[in-house]
Coordinates of C-alpha atoms in Angstrom, one line a residue:
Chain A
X1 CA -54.7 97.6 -123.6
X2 CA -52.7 100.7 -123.7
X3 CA -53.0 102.5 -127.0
X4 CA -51.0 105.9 -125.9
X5 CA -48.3 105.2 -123.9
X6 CA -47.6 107.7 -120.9
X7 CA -44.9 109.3 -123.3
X8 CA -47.6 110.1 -126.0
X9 CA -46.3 107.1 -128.4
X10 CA -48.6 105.1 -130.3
X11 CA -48.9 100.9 -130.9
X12 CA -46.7 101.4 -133.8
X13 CA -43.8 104.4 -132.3
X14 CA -46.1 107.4 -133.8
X15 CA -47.4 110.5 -132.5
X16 CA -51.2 110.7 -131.8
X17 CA -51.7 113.9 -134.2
X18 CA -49.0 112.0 -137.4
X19 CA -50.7 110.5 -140.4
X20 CA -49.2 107.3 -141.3
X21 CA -46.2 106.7 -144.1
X22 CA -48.0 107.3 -147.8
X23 CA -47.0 106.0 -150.8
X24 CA -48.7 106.4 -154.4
X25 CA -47.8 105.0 -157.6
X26 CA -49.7 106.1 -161.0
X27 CA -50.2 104.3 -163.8
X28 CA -49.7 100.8 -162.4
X29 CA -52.1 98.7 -164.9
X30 CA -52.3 98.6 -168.7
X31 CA -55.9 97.1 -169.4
X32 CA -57.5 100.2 -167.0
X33 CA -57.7 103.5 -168.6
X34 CA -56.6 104.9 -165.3
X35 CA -55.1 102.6 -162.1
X36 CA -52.8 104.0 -159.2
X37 CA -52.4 102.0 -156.2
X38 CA -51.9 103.9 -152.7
X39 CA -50.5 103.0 -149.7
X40 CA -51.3 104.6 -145.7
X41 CA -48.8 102.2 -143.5
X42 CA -49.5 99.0 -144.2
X43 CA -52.9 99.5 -145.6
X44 CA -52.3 99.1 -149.9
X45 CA -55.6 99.9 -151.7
X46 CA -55.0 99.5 -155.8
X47 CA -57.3 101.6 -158.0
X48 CA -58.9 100.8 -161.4
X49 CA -60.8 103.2 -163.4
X50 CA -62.6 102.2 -167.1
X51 CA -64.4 104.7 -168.6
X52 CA -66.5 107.0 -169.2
X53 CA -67.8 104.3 -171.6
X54 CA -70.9 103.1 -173.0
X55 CA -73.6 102.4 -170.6
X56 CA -74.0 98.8 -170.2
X57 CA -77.9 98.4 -168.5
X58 CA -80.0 100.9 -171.3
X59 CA -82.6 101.3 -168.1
X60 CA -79.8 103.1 -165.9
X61 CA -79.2 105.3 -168.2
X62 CA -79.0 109.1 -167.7
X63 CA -79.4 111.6 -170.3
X64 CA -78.1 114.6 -168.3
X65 CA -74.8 112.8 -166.6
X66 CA -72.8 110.2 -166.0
X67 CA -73.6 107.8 -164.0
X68 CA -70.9 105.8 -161.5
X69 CA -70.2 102.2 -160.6
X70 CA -68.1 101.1 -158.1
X71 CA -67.0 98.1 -156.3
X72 CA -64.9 97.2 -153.1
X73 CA -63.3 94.1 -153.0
X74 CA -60.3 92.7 -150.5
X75 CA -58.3 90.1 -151.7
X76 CA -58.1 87.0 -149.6
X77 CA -54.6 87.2 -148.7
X78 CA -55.4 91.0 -147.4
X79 CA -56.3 90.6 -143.9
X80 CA -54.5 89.1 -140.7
X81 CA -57.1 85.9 -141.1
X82 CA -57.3 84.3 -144.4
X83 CA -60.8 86.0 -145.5
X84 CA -63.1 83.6 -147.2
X85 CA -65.9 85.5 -147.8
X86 CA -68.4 85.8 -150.4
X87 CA -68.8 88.6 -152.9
X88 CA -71.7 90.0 -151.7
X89 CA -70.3 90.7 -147.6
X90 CA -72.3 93.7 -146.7
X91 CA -69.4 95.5 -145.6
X92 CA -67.8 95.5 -149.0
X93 CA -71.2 97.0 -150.3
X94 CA -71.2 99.5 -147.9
X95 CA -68.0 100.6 -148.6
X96 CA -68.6 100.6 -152.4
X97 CA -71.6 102.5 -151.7
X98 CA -69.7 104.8 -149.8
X99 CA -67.4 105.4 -152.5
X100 CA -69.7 105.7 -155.6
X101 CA -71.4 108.4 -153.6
X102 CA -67.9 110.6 -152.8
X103 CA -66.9 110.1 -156.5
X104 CA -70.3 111.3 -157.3
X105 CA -69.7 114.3 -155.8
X106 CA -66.3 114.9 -157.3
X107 CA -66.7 114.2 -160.8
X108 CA -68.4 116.5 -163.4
X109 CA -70.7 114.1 -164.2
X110 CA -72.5 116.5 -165.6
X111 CA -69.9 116.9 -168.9
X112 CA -70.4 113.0 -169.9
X113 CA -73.8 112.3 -169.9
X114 CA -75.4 108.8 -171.7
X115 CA -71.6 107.3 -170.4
X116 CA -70.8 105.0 -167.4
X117 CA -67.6 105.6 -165.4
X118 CA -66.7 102.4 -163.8
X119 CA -64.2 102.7 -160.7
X120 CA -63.0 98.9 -159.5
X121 CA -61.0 99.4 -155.5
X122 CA -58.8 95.7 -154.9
X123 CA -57.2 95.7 -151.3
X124 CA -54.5 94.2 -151.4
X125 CA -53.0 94.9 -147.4
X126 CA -55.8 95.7 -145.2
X127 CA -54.2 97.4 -141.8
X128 CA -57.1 99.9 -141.1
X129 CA -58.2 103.3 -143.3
X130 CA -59.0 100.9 -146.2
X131 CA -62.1 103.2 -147.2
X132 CA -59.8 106.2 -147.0
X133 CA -57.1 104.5 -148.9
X134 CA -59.4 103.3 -151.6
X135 CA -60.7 106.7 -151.9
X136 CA -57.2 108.4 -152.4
X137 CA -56.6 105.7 -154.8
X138 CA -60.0 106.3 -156.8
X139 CA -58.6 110.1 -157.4
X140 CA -55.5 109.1 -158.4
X141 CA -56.9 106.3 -161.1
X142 CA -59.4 109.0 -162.2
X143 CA -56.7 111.9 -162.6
X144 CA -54.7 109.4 -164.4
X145 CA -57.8 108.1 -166.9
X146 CA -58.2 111.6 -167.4
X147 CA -61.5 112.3 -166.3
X148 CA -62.6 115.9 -165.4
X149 CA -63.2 116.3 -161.4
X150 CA -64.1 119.7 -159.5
X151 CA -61.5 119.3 -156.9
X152 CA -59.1 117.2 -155.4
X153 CA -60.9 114.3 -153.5
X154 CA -59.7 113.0 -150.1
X155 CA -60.1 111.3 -147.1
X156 CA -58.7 110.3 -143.8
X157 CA -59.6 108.7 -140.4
X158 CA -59.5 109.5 -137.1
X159 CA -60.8 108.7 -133.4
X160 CA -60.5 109.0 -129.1
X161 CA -58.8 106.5 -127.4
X162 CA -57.0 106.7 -123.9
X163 CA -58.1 110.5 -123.6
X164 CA -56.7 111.3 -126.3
X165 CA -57.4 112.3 -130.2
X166 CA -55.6 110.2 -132.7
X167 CA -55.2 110.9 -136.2
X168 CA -55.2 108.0 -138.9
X169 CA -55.5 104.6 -136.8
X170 CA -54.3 101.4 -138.0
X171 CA -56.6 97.9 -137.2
X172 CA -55.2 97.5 -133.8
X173 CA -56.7 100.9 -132.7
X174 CA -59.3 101.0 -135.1
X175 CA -60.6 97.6 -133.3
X176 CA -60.0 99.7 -129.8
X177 CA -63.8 100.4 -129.2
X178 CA -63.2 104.4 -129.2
X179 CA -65.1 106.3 -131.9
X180 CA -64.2 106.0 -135.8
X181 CA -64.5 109.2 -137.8
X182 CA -64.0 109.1 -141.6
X183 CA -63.8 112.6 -143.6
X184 CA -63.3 113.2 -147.0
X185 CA -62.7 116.3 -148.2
X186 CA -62.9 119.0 -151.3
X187 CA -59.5 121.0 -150.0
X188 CA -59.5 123.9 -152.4
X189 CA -63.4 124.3 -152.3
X190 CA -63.6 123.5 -148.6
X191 CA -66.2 121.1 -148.7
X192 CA -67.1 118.0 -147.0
X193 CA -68.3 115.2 -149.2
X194 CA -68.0 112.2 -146.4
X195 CA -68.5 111.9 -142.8
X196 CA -68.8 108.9 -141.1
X197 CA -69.0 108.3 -137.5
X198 CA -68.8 105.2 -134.9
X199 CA -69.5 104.7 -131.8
X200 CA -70.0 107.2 -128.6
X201 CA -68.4 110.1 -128.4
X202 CA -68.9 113.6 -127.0
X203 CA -69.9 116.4 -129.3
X204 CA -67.0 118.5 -127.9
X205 CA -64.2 115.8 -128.8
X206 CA -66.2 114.9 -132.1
X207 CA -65.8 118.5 -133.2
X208 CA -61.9 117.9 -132.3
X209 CA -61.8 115.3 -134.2
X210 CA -63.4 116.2 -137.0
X211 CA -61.2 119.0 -137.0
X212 CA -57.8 117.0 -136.7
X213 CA -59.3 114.5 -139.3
X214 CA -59.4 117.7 -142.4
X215 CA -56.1 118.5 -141.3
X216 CA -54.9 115.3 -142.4
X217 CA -57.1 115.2 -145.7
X218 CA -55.3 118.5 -146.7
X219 CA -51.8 116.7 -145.7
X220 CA -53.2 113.8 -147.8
X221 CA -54.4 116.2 -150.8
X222 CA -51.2 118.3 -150.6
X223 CA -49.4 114.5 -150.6
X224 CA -51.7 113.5 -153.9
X225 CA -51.0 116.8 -155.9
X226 CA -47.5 116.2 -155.5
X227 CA -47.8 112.8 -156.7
X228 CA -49.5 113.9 -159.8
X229 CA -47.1 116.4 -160.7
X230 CA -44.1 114.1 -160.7
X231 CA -46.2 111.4 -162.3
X232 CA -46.6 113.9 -165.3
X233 CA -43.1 115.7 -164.9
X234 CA -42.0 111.7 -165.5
X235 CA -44.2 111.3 -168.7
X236 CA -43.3 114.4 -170.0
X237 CA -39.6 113.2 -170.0
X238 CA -40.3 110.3 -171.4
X239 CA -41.8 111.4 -174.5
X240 CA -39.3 114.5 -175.2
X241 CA -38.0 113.9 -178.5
X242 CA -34.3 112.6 -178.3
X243 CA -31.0 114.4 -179.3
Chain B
X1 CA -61.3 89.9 -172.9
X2 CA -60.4 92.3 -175.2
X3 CA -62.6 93.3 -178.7
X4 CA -60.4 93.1 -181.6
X5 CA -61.3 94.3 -185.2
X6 CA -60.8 92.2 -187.9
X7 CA -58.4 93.6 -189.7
X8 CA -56.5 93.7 -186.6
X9 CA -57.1 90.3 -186.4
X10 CA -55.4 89.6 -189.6
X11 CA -52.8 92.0 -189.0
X12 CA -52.0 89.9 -186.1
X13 CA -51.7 86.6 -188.3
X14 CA -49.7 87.8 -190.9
X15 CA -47.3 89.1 -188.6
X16 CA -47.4 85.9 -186.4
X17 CA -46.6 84.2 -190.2
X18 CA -43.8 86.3 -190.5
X19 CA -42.2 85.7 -187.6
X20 CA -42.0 89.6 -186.4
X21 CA -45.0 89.4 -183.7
X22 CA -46.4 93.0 -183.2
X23 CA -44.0 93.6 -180.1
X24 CA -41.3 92.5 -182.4
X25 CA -40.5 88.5 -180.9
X26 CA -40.2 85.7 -183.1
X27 CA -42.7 82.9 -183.2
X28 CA -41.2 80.5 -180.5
X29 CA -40.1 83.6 -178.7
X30 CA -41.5 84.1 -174.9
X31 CA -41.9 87.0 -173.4
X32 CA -39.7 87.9 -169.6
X33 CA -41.1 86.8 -166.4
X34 CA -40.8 89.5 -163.7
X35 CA -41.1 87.8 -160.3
X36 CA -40.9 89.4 -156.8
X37 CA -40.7 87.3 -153.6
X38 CA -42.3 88.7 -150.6
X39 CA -44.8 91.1 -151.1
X40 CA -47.3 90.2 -149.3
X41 CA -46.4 91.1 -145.3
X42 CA -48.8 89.0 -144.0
X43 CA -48.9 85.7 -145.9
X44 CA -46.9 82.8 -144.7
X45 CA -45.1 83.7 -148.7
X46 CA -46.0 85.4 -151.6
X47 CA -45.0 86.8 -154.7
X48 CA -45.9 89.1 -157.8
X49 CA -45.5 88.3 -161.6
X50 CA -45.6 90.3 -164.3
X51 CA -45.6 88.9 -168.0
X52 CA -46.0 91.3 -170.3
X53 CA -49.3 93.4 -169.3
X54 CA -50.0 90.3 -167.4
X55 CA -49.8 91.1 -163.3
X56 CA -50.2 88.6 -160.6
X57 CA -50.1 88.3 -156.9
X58 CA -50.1 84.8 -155.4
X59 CA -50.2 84.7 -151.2
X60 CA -49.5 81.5 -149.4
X61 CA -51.2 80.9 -145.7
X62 CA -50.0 78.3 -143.6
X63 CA -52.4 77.0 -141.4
X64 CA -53.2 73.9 -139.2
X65 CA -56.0 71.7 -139.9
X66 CA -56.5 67.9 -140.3
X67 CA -55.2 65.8 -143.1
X68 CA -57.6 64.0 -145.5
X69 CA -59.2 60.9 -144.8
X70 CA -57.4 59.0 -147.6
X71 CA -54.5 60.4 -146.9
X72 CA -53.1 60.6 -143.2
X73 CA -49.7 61.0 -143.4
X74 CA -49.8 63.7 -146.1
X75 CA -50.5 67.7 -145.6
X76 CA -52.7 69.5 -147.5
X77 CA -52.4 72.3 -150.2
X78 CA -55.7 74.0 -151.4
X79 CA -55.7 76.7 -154.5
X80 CA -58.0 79.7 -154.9
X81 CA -57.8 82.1 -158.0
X82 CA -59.7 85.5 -157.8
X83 CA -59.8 87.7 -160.7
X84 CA -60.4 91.4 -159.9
X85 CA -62.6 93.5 -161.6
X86 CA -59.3 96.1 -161.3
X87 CA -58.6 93.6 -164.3
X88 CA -61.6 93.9 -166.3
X89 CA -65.2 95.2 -165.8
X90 CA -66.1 92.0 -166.6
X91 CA -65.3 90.6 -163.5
X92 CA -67.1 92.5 -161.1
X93 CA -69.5 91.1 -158.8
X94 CA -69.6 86.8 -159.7
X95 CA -68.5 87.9 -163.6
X96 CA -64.9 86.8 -162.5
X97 CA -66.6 83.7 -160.7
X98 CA -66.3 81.0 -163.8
X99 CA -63.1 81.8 -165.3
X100 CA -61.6 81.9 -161.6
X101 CA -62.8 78.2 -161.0
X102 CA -61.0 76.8 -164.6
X103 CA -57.8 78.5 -163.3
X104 CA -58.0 77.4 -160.1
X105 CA -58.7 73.9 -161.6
X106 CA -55.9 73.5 -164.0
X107 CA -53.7 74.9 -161.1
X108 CA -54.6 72.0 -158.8
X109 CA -53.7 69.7 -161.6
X110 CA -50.4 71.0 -161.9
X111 CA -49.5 69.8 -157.9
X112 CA -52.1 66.5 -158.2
X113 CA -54.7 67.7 -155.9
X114 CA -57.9 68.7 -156.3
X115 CA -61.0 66.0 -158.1
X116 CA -59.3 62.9 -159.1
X117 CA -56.4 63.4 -158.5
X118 CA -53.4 61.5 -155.8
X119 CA -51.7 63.9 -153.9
X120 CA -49.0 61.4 -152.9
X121 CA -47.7 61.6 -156.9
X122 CA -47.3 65.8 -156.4
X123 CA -44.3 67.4 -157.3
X124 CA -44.4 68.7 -154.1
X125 CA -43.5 66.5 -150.9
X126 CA -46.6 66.8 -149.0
X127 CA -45.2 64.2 -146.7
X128 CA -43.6 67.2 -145.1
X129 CA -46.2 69.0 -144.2
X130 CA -47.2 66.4 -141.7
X131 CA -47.4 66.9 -138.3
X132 CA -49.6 63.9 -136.5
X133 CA -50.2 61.3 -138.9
X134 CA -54.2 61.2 -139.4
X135 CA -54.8 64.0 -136.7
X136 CA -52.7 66.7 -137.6
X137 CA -50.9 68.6 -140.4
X138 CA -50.3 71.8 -142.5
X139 CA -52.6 73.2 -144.7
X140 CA -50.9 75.5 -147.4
X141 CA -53.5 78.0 -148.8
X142 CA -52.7 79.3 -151.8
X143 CA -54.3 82.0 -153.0
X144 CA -54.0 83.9 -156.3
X145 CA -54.9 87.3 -157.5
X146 CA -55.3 88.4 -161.0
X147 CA -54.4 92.5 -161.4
X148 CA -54.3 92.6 -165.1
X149 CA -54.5 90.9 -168.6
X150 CA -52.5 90.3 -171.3
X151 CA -52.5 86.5 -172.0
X152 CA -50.9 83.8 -170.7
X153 CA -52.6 84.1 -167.2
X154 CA -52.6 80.5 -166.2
X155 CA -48.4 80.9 -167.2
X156 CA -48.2 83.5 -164.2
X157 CA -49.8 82.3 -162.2
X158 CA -48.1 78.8 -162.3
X159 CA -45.0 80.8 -161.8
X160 CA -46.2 83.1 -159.1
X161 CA -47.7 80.1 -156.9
X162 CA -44.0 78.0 -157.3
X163 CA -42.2 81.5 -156.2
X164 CA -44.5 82.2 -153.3
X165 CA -44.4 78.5 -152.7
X166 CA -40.7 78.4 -152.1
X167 CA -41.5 82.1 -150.2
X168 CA -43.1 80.5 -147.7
X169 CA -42.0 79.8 -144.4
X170 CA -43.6 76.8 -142.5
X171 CA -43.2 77.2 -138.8
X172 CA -40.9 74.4 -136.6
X173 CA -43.4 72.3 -135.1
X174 CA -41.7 70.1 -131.9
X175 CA -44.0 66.7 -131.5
X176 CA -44.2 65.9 -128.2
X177 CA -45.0 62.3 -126.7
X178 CA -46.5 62.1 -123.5
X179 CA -47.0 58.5 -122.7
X180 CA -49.6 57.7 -125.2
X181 CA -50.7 61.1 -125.9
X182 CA -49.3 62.9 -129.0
X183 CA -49.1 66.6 -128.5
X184 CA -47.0 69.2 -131.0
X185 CA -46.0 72.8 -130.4
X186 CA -45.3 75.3 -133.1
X187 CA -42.0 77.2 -132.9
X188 CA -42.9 81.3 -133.6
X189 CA -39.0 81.9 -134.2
X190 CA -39.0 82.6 -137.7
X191 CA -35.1 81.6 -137.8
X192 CA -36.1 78.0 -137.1
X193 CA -38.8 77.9 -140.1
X194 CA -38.4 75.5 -142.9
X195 CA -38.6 75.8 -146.4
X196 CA -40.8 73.7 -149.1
X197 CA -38.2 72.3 -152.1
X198 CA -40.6 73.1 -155.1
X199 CA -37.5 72.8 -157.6
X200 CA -39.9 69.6 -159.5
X201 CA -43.1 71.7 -159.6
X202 CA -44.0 71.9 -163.3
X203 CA -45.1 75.2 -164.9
X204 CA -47.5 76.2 -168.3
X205 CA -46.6 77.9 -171.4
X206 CA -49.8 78.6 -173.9
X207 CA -49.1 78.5 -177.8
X208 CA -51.3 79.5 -180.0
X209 CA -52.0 78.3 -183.5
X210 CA -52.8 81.7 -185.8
X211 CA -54.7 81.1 -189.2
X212 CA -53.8 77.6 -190.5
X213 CA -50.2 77.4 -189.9
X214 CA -48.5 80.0 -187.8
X215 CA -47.5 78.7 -184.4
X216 CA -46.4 81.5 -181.7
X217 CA -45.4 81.0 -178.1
X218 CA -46.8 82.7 -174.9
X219 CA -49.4 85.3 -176.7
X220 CA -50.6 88.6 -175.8
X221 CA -54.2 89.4 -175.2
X222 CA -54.7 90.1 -179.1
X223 CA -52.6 87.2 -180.2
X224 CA -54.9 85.4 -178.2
X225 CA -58.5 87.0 -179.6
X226 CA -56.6 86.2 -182.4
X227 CA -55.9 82.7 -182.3
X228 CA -57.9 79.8 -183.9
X229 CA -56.7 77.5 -181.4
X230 CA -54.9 77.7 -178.0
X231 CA -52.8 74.9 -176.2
X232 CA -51.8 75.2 -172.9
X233 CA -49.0 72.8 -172.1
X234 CA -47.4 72.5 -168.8
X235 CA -44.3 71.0 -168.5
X236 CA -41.7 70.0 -165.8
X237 CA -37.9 71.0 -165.1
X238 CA -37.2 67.9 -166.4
X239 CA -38.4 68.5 -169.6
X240 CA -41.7 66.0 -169.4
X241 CA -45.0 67.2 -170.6
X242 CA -47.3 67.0 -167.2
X243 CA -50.5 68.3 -169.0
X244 CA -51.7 69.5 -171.6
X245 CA -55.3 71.5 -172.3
X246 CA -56.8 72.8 -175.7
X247 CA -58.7 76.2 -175.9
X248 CA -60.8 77.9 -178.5
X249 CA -62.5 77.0 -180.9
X250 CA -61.3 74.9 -184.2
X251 CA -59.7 71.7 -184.2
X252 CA -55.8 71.4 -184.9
X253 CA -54.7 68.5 -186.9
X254 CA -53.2 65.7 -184.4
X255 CA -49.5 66.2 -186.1
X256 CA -49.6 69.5 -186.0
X257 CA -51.2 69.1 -182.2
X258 CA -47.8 67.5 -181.3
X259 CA -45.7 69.4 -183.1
X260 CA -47.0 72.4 -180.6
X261 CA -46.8 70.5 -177.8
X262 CA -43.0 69.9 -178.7
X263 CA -41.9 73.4 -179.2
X264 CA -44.0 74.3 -175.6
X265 CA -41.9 71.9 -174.1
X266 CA -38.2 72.7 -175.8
X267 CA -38.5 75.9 -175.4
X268 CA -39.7 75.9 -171.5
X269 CA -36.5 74.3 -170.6
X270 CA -34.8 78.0 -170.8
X271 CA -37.6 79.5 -168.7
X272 CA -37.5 76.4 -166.3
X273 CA -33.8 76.9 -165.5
X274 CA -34.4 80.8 -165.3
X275 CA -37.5 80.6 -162.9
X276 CA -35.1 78.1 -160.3
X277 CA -32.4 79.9 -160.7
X278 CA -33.6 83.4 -159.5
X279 CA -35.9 81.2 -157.0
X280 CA -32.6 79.6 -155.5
X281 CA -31.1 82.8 -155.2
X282 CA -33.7 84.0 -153.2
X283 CA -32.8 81.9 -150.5
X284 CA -29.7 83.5 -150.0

């Protein structure tokens, strides 16, 4: 199967370096106290955030910081194949996992101790990227619960296929058997919180990748800062006083 | 769900009493349906309500199996409801898991299938989903999502599975008959799709009884905490009560029982006529 055409254009008409459309909404659900739902393509991850709250299990509780729960979950309707799978499907777990631990890193935990921050990630179209997308959407749903972070958290994919480096792959190439490189990224501190990698892959053409892959996080970032402001700019407006 | 005080509990009774609820409807008042068709790019149909804070997605797969024993020449519909912990912390990992099931339940009831009940009375013509008699036929998945809560789930999603219902597009299948062999092909053009007529399928309306006296129609989350008693009644277009189910805890005296049931079902003939009329101009 061709996954670059001779022309340089990808299964889906894009270029191999171009990050997929993105879409973010803030604010979607009342119960949460923060919720955004963000979209990369076809891939629609929503975000629920309750907290920082009572802890719930006295034994996990820490006196010097907040501790984080997350969960994964894809709805049934998410995938290509109707996906009836139990709750506790190891990928989901992983992915949670994977999660908790960025969130960790970007939250200051530190100023909420004795509370619980819960962060809840539904997928509701799953078209590759859905750990980046539920990332992105966990920053959003914390910015908008309000809950103090050290940096703008996000994350993007990338990999090799047909010679050459691709940023952001959708299922089709993600189920190519080239490598699959996850980053996620402090942008304004310059720090990586996540790497993940798949499969074979030279250390020469990893480095590019890894490369092209924080290039897209910062277009992601600059993306989700934007968001945010016009979110606000909108709330603002809504609550000036009339006449 | 939610924890209410209670003095907000009483608040919310004297209000109902009143008749000026605490978003400002009258007792038999119901809140607006927001429905959208097609949300969903890879279900056969699908469609998202919102009810207030309520917020549902319901997918539809279409996909071919074999019918049920006691019925061959009928098609099969099959109802799932997952509630996300994006809802409620309370639902994550199996806390969703027993809530899900009752919904799932009373939704099957609403289309007479599921445990006990004769799929060839459902609203819907299942007839039509029948390929081979005995050896072939559709099998509608139906598969609902709860995003958020603010009472009256089982209303939205009984709207939201009737919308992505009548979403849904159920491929042209061409039986072919080969001397004694029966063999079908399905038809990928998505012009030549059919459509299910879901114009009988009844839908639910909850009405709470508040104190001893106060009746209010399709409550909020806090109405609901509220509430001494909760009916849900689910009526048809035609105005016929197809089920009814009592929640919470006290007993309601049998007249005033009926006399709920009643306003459920007059006042459901608005929301009826609303719900196919936006439904039939989706097909255009």
């Amino acid at each position: 199967m061709e996954y670059v055409s001779p022309e340089g254009l990808r299964l889906d008409g894009r270029r191999d370096k171009e990050l997929r459309r993105l879409n973010a909404t803030i604010g979607v659900l009342q119960s949460a106290d923060g919720s955004a739902t963000f979209e990369m393509g076809n891939t629609k991850v929503m975000a629920a955030v309750f907290g920082p709250k009572e802890v719930e299990q006295r034994s996990l509780l820490d006196a010097d910081k907040a501790i984080v729960r997350c969960e994964y979950s894809m709805a049934i309707f998410s995938t290509g194949e109707r996906r009836r799978r139990g709750k506790s499907d190891r990928r989901a777990t992983e992915i949670s996992n994977v999660i908790k631990n960025t969130l960790e890193q970007t939250i200051m935990l530190e100023l909420m101790p004795r509370t619980q921050i819960d962060v809840y990630v539904q997928v509701l179209q799953a078209d590759g990227g859905t750990r980046c997308a539920s990332i992105n959407a966990a920053f959003l749903a914390l910015a908008d619960a309000g809950i103090p972070m050290r940096d703008i958290v996000c994350a993007c994919s990338g990999g090799y296929l047909d010679n050459t480096v691709l940023l952001d792959m959708n299922y089709a190439e993600d189920s190519g058997g080239g490598p699959d490189v996850v980053v996620g990224l402090h942008p304004s501190l310059d720090r990586m919180v996540l790497l993940q990698c798949d499969n074979r892959i030279s250390i020469e053409t990893f480095q590019e990748v890894v490369d092209l892959v924080s290039e897209g996080c910062r277009a992601v970032a600059a993306f989700m800062r934007e968001a945010l402001v016009e979110h606000i700019r909108l709330m603002a407006a809504s609550q000036q006083p009339r006449g | 769900m939610r924890i209410i005080s209670d003095a907000e509990k009483e608040f919310i009774i004297q209000s109902v009493a009143k008749d000026v609820r605490c978003d400002g409807r009258r007792q038999i008042e119901a809140r607006d349906a927001e429905i959208t068709c097609g949300v969903i790019a890879q279900a056969a149909g699908s469609s998202r309500v919102r009810i207030g804070g309520t917020d549902v997605i319901v997918g539809v797969k279409a996909e071919i199996g074999t019918p049920d024993v006691s019925t061959p020449g009928l098609g099969c519909l099959e109802f799932s409801v997952e509630c996300s912990p994006v809802a409620s912390a309370a639902f994550r990992g199996r806390g969703g898991d027993d809530i899900s099931a009752e919904l799932a339940s009373a939704i099957e009831k609403l289309y007479c299938v599921g445990f006990g009940s004769k799929p060839d009375e459902s609203p819907l013509d299942l007839s039509s989903l029948c390929i081979l008699p005995g050896k072939s036929c559709w099998v509608l998945y139906v598969d609902a999502l709860v995003l958020d809560l603010d009472g009256s789930v089982i209303d939205a999603i009984s709207i939201g599975c009737k919308a992505a219902l009548q979403d849904t597009k159920i491929p042209k299948v061409e039986v072919q008959q080969d001397g004694d062999e029966e063999d079908f092909e399905v038809d990928d053009d998505p012009e030549h799709a059919t459509r299910l007529d879901v114009a009988r399928v009844p839908l639910t309306v909850s009405v709470g009884l508040l104190g001893t006296a106060a009746v209010a129609l399709d409550l909020t989350g806090a109405e609901e905490e509220a509430a001494t008693a909760v009916i849900c009644v689910s009526t048809n277009p035609e105005g016929h009560v197809c089920g009814v189910s009592k929640h919470r805890g006290q007993g309601i005296p049998p007249a005033l029982m009926l006399d709920m049931i009643s306003t459920a079902t007059k006042e459901m003939a608005s929301r009826h006529k609303a719900v196919n009329d936006f439904l039939m101009g989706e097909l255009q």
